[in-house]
Amino acid sequence: MALLQSFETEEPLTQAMRRHRIQLQLCSDHKAVLSPQSQCPFVTLEDAVRHLLPFHTCAGRLPSQRDFSSVDEQFEAASVFLFNRTKDMQNKYRQLLLAEAQQESPSAEMVMLERLFLQSERFALGEERRKARRDPGDSLQS
């Protein structure tokens, strides 16, 4: 906990200082992996984490240029697929709007939407009338 408090009171780190600290930690982890202390058992959970964590930081390998290229190709393929699908959906929506605009009689969906709109407007008008009947002076002020 004292280590955490010392980090909180320090000045903000520059990029070079961060890079240096990370490099130092990686070097110490590398040394711990190359010369492990396996004679004594772990005493606490913190002790186990402190001794085993360096193995996790050194376990992987750095990605190669081929790995980056592969990921870029996969990203490109997924992006093109999603872009084309989005464009197709937009075109279909535009065609539906155009077809609906060219109809002489409104579609069943439009009739239903208009009925719902009129019903909500009638309800709102009825509410305003009831308020006006209850308190005629209040409705004139607003």
Coordinates of N, CA and C in Angstrom, one line a residue:
M1 N 0.8 -1.2 0.0 CA 0.0 0.0 0.0 C 0.9 1.3 0.0
A2 N 2.0 1.2 0.6 CA 2.9 2.3 0.7 C 3.4 2.7 -0.7
L3 N 3.6 1.6 -1.5 CA 4.1 1.9 -2.9 C 3.0 2.6 -3.7
L4 N 1.8 2.3 -3.5 CA 0.7 2.9 -4.2 C 0.6 4.4 -3.8
Q5 N 0.8 4.7 -2.5 CA 0.7 6.0 -2.0 C 1.9 6.9 -2.5
S6 N 3.0 6.3 -2.7 CA 4.2 7.0 -3.2 C 3.9 7.4 -4.7
F7 N 3.2 6.5 -5.4 CA 2.9 6.9 -6.8 C 1.9 8.0 -6.9
E8 N 1.0 8.1 -5.9 CA -0.1 9.1 -5.9 C 0.5 10.5 -5.7
T9 N 1.6 10.6 -4.9 CA 2.1 11.9 -4.5 C 3.2 12.3 -5.5
E10 N 3.7 11.5 -6.4 CA 4.7 11.9 -7.3 C 4.2 12.8 -8.4
E11 N 5.1 13.4 -9.1 CA 4.8 14.3 -10.2 C 4.3 13.5 -11.4
P12 N 3.6 14.1 -12.3 CA 3.2 13.3 -13.5 C 4.5 12.9 -14.3
L13 N 4.4 11.6 -14.8 CA 5.6 11.1 -15.5 C 5.6 11.5 -17.0
T14 N 6.8 11.7 -17.5 CA 6.9 12.0 -18.9 C 6.9 10.7 -19.6
Q15 N 6.7 10.8 -21.0 CA 6.7 9.5 -21.8 C 8.0 8.8 -21.6
A16 N 9.2 9.5 -21.6 CA 10.4 8.8 -21.5 C 10.6 8.1 -20.1
M17 N 10.1 8.8 -19.1 CA 10.2 8.2 -17.7 C 9.3 6.9 -17.6
R18 N 8.1 7.0 -18.2 CA 7.2 5.8 -18.3 C 7.9 4.6 -19.0
R19 N 8.4 5.0 -20.2 CA 9.1 3.9 -21.0 C 10.3 3.3 -20.2
H20 N 11.0 4.1 -19.5 CA 12.1 3.6 -18.7 C 11.7 2.7 -17.5
R21 N 10.6 3.1 -16.8 CA 10.1 2.3 -15.8 C 9.5 1.0 -16.3
I22 N 8.9 1.0 -17.4 CA 8.4 -0.2 -18.0 C 9.5 -1.2 -18.4
Q23 N 10.5 -0.6 -19.0 CA 11.7 -1.4 -19.4 C 12.4 -2.0 -18.1
L24 N 12.5 -1.2 -17.1 CA 13.1 -1.8 -15.8 C 12.2 -2.9 -15.3
Q25 N 10.9 -2.8 -15.3 CA 10.1 -3.8 -14.8 C 10.2 -5.1 -15.6
L26 N 10.2 -4.9 -17.0 CA 10.4 -6.0 -17.9 C 11.7 -6.7 -17.6
C27 N 12.7 -6.0 -17.4 CA 14.1 -6.6 -17.1 C 14.0 -7.4 -15.8
S28 N 13.4 -6.8 -14.8 CA 13.3 -7.6 -13.5 C 12.4 -8.8 -13.6
D29 N 11.3 -8.7 -14.4 CA 10.5 -9.9 -14.7 C 11.3 -11.0 -15.4
H30 N 12.1 -10.5 -16.4 CA 12.9 -11.5 -17.2 C 13.9 -12.2 -16.3
K31 N 14.5 -11.4 -15.4 CA 15.5 -12.1 -14.4 C 14.8 -13.0 -13.5
A32 N 13.6 -12.7 -13.1 CA 12.8 -13.6 -12.2 C 12.4 -14.9 -12.9
V33 N 12.1 -14.8 -14.2 CA 11.8 -16.0 -14.9 C 13.0 -16.9 -15.2
L34 N 14.1 -16.2 -15.4 CA 15.4 -17.0 -15.7 C 15.9 -17.7 -14.4
S35 N 15.7 -17.1 -13.3 CA 16.2 -17.7 -12.0 C 15.1 -17.7 -11.0
P36 N 14.1 -18.6 -11.2 CA 13.0 -18.7 -10.2 C 13.4 -19.2 -8.9
Q37 N 12.7 -18.7 -7.9 CA 12.9 -19.2 -6.5 C 11.8 -20.2 -6.2
S38 N 12.1 -21.5 -6.5 CA 11.1 -22.5 -6.3 C 11.3 -23.4 -5.1
Q39 N 12.2 -23.0 -4.2 CA 12.5 -23.8 -3.0 C 11.4 -23.7 -1.9
C40 N 10.9 -22.5 -1.7 CA 9.9 -22.3 -0.6 C 8.5 -22.1 -1.2
P41 N 7.5 -22.6 -0.5 CA 6.1 -22.5 -1.0 C 5.6 -21.0 -0.8
F42 N 4.5 -20.7 -1.5 CA 3.9 -19.4 -1.4 C 3.3 -19.2 0.0
V43 N 3.5 -18.1 0.6 CA 2.9 -17.8 1.9 C 1.5 -17.2 1.8
T44 N 1.4 -16.2 1.0 CA 0.1 -15.5 0.8 C -0.3 -15.5 -0.6
L45 N -1.4 -15.0 -0.9 CA -1.9 -14.8 -2.3 C -1.0 -13.7 -2.9
E46 N -0.7 -12.7 -2.2 CA 0.2 -11.6 -2.8 C 1.5 -12.2 -3.2
D47 N 2.0 -13.1 -2.3 CA 3.3 -13.7 -2.6 C 3.2 -14.5 -3.9
A48 N 2.2 -15.3 -4.0 CA 2.0 -16.1 -5.2 C 1.9 -15.2 -6.5
V49 N 1.1 -14.1 -6.4 CA 1.0 -13.2 -7.5 C 2.4 -12.6 -7.9
R50 N 3.1 -12.2 -6.8 CA 4.4 -11.5 -7.1 C 5.4 -12.5 -7.7
H51 N 5.3 -13.8 -7.4 CA 6.3 -14.8 -7.9 C 5.8 -15.3 -9.3
L52 N 4.5 -15.4 -9.6 CA 4.0 -16.0 -10.8 C 3.8 -14.9 -11.9
L53 N 3.5 -13.7 -11.6 CA 3.2 -12.7 -12.6 C 4.3 -12.5 -13.6
P54 N 5.6 -12.5 -13.2 CA 6.6 -12.4 -14.3 C 6.6 -13.5 -15.4
F55 N 6.1 -14.7 -15.0 CA 6.0 -15.7 -16.0 C 4.9 -15.3 -17.1
H56 N 3.9 -14.6 -16.7 CA 2.8 -14.2 -17.6 C 3.3 -13.1 -18.5
T57 N 4.1 -12.2 -18.0 CA 4.6 -11.1 -18.8 C 5.6 -11.6 -19.8
C58 N 6.3 -12.6 -19.6 CA 7.3 -13.2 -20.5 C 6.8 -14.3 -21.3
A59 N 5.5 -14.7 -21.2 CA 5.0 -15.9 -21.8 C 4.8 -15.8 -23.3
G60 N 4.4 -14.6 -23.8 CA 4.1 -14.5 -25.2 C 5.3 -14.1 -26.1
R61 N 5.0 -13.9 -27.4 CA 6.0 -13.4 -28.3 C 5.4 -12.1 -28.9
L62 N 6.3 -11.3 -29.4 CA 5.8 -10.1 -30.0 C 5.2 -10.4 -31.4
P63 N 4.2 -9.7 -31.8 CA 3.6 -10.0 -33.1 C 4.6 -9.6 -34.2
S64 N 4.6 -10.4 -35.3 CA 5.4 -10.2 -36.4 C 4.7 -9.3 -37.4
Q65 N 5.4 -8.9 -38.4 CA 4.8 -8.1 -39.5 C 3.7 -8.9 -40.2
R66 N 3.9 -10.2 -40.3 CA 2.9 -11.0 -40.9 C 1.6 -11.1 -40.1
D67 N 1.8 -11.1 -38.8 CA 0.6 -11.0 -37.9 C -0.2 -9.7 -38.1
F68 N 0.6 -8.6 -38.2 CA -0.1 -7.3 -38.4 C -0.8 -7.3 -39.7
S69 N -0.1 -7.8 -40.8 CA -0.7 -7.8 -42.1 C -2.0 -8.7 -42.1
S70 N -1.9 -9.8 -41.4 CA -3.1 -10.7 -41.4 C -4.3 -10.0 -40.7
V71 N -4.0 -9.3 -39.6 CA -5.1 -8.6 -38.8 C -5.6 -7.5 -39.7
D72 N -4.7 -6.8 -40.4 CA -5.2 -5.7 -41.3 C -6.1 -6.2 -42.4
E73 N -5.7 -7.4 -43.0 CA -6.5 -8.0 -44.0 C -7.9 -8.4 -43.5
Q74 N -7.9 -9.0 -42.3 CA -9.2 -9.4 -41.7 C -10.1 -8.2 -41.4
F75 N -9.4 -7.1 -40.9 CA -10.2 -5.9 -40.6 C -10.7 -5.3 -41.9
E76 N -9.9 -5.3 -42.9 CA -10.4 -4.7 -44.2 C -11.5 -5.5 -44.7
A77 N -11.5 -6.9 -44.7 CA -12.6 -7.7 -45.2 C -13.8 -7.5 -44.4
A78 N -13.7 -7.4 -43.1 CA -14.9 -7.2 -42.2 C -15.5 -5.8 -42.5
S79 N -14.6 -4.8 -42.7 CA -15.1 -3.4 -42.9 C -15.8 -3.3 -44.2
V80 N -15.2 -3.9 -45.3 CA -15.9 -3.9 -46.6 C -17.2 -4.6 -46.5
F81 N -17.3 -5.7 -45.9 CA -18.5 -6.5 -45.8 C -19.6 -5.6 -45.1
L82 N -19.2 -5.0 -43.9 CA -20.2 -4.2 -43.2 C -20.6 -3.0 -43.9
F83 N -19.6 -2.3 -44.6 CA -19.9 -1.2 -45.4 C -20.9 -1.5 -46.5
N84 N -20.7 -2.6 -47.2 CA -21.6 -3.0 -48.3 C -22.9 -3.3 -47.8
R85 N -23.0 -4.0 -46.7 CA -24.3 -4.4 -46.1 C -25.1 -3.1 -45.7
T86 N -24.4 -2.2 -45.1 CA -25.0 -0.9 -44.7 C -25.5 -0.2 -45.9
K87 N -24.7 -0.1 -46.9 CA -25.1 0.6 -48.2 C -26.3 -0.1 -48.8
D88 N -26.3 -1.4 -48.8 CA -27.4 -2.2 -49.4 C -28.7 -1.9 -48.6
M89 N -28.6 -1.8 -47.3 CA -29.8 -1.6 -46.5 C -30.3 -0.1 -46.7
Q90 N -29.4 0.8 -46.9 CA -29.8 2.2 -47.1 C -30.5 2.3 -48.5
N91 N -29.9 1.6 -49.5 CA -30.5 1.6 -50.8 C -31.9 1.0 -50.8
K92 N -32.1 -0.1 -50.1 CA -33.4 -0.8 -50.0 C -34.4 0.2 -49.3
Y93 N -34.0 0.9 -48.3 CA -34.8 1.8 -47.6 C -35.2 2.9 -48.5
R94 N -34.3 3.5 -49.3 CA -34.6 4.5 -50.2 C -35.6 4.0 -51.3
Q95 N -35.4 2.8 -51.7 CA -36.4 2.3 -52.7 C -37.8 2.1 -52.1
L96 N -37.8 1.7 -50.9 CA -39.1 1.5 -50.2 C -39.8 2.9 -50.1
L97 N -39.0 3.9 -49.7 CA -39.6 5.2 -49.5 C -40.1 5.8 -50.9
L98 N -39.3 5.5 -51.9 CA -39.7 6.0 -53.3 C -41.0 5.3 -53.7
A99 N -41.0 4.0 -53.5 CA -42.2 3.2 -53.9 C -43.4 3.7 -53.1
E100 N -43.3 4.0 -51.8 CA -44.4 4.4 -51.0 C -44.8 5.8 -51.5
A101 N -43.9 6.7 -51.8 CA -44.2 8.0 -52.3 C -44.9 8.0 -53.6
Q102 N -44.7 7.0 -54.4 CA -45.3 6.9 -55.7 C -46.7 6.3 -55.7
Q103 N -47.1 5.7 -54.5 CA -48.4 5.1 -54.4 C -49.5 6.2 -54.4
E104 N -50.6 5.9 -55.0 CA -51.7 6.8 -55.0 C -52.5 6.8 -53.7
S105 N -52.7 5.6 -53.2 CA -53.3 5.4 -51.9 C -52.3 5.1 -50.8
P106 N -52.5 5.6 -49.6 CA -51.5 5.3 -48.6 C -51.5 3.8 -48.2
S107 N -50.4 3.4 -47.7 CA -50.3 2.0 -47.3 C -51.0 1.8 -46.0
A108 N -51.2 0.5 -45.6 CA -51.9 0.2 -44.4 C -51.1 0.7 -43.2
E109 N -49.7 0.6 -43.3 CA -48.9 1.1 -42.2 C -49.1 2.6 -42.0
M110 N -49.2 3.4 -43.1 CA -49.3 4.8 -43.0 C -50.7 5.2 -42.4
V111 N -51.7 4.4 -42.8 CA -53.1 4.7 -42.3 C -53.1 4.4 -40.8
M112 N -52.5 3.3 -40.4 CA -52.4 3.0 -39.0 C -51.7 4.1 -38.2
L113 N -50.5 4.6 -38.7 CA -49.8 5.6 -38.0 C -50.6 6.9 -37.9
E114 N -51.3 7.2 -39.0 CA -52.2 8.5 -39.0 C -53.3 8.3 -37.9
R115 N -53.9 7.1 -37.8 CA -54.9 6.9 -36.8 C -54.4 7.0 -35.4
L116 N -53.2 6.5 -35.2 CA -52.6 6.6 -33.9 C -52.3 8.0 -33.5
F117 N -51.8 8.8 -34.5 CA -51.5 10.2 -34.3 C -52.7 10.9 -33.9
L118 N -53.8 10.7 -34.7 CA -55.0 11.4 -34.5 C -55.6 11.1 -33.1
Q119 N -55.5 9.8 -32.7 CA -56.0 9.3 -31.4 C -55.2 10.0 -30.3
S120 N -53.9 10.1 -30.4 CA -53.2 10.8 -29.4 C -53.5 12.3 -29.3
E121 N -53.7 12.9 -30.5 CA -54.1 14.3 -30.5 C -55.4 14.6 -29.9
R122 N -56.4 13.7 -30.2 CA -57.7 13.8 -29.5 C -57.6 13.6 -28.0
F123 N -56.8 12.7 -27.6 CA -56.7 12.5 -26.1 C -56.1 13.8 -25.5
A124 N -55.0 14.3 -26.1 CA -54.4 15.6 -25.6 C -55.4 16.7 -25.6
L125 N -56.2 16.8 -26.6 CA -57.2 17.9 -26.7 C -58.2 17.7 -25.6
G126 N -58.7 16.5 -25.4 CA -59.6 16.2 -24.3 C -59.0 16.6 -22.9
E127 N -57.8 16.3 -22.7 CA -57.1 16.6 -21.4 C -57.1 18.1 -21.2
E128 N -56.8 18.8 -22.3 CA -56.7 20.3 -22.2 C -58.1 20.9 -21.9
R129 N -59.1 20.3 -22.5 CA -60.5 20.8 -22.3 C -60.9 20.5 -20.8
R130 N -60.6 19.3 -20.3 CA -60.9 19.0 -18.9 C -60.2 20.0 -18.0
K131 N -58.9 20.3 -18.2 CA -58.2 21.3 -17.4 C -58.8 22.7 -17.5
A132 N -59.2 23.0 -18.7 CA -59.9 24.4 -18.9 C -61.2 24.4 -18.1
R133 N -61.9 23.4 -18.1 CA -63.2 23.4 -17.4 C -63.0 23.4 -15.8
R134 N -62.0 22.7 -15.4 CA -61.7 22.7 -13.9 C -61.2 24.1 -13.5
D135 N -60.3 24.7 -14.2 CA -59.7 26.0 -13.8 C -59.6 26.9 -15.0
P136 N -60.6 27.6 -15.3 CA -60.6 28.4 -16.6 C -59.5 29.5 -16.5
G137 N -59.2 30.1 -15.4 CA -58.2 31.2 -15.3 C -56.8 30.7 -15.5
D138 N -56.6 29.4 -15.1 CA -55.2 28.9 -15.3 C -54.9 28.6 -16.8
S139 N -55.9 28.2 -17.5 CA -55.6 27.8 -18.9 C -55.4 29.1 -19.8
L140 N -56.0 30.2 -19.3 CA -55.8 31.5 -20.0 C -54.4 32.1 -19.8
Q141 N -53.8 31.8 -18.6 CA -52.5 32.3 -18.3 C -51.4 31.6 -19.0
S142 N -51.5 30.4 -19.3 CA -50.5 29.6 -20.0 C -50.6 29.6 -21.4

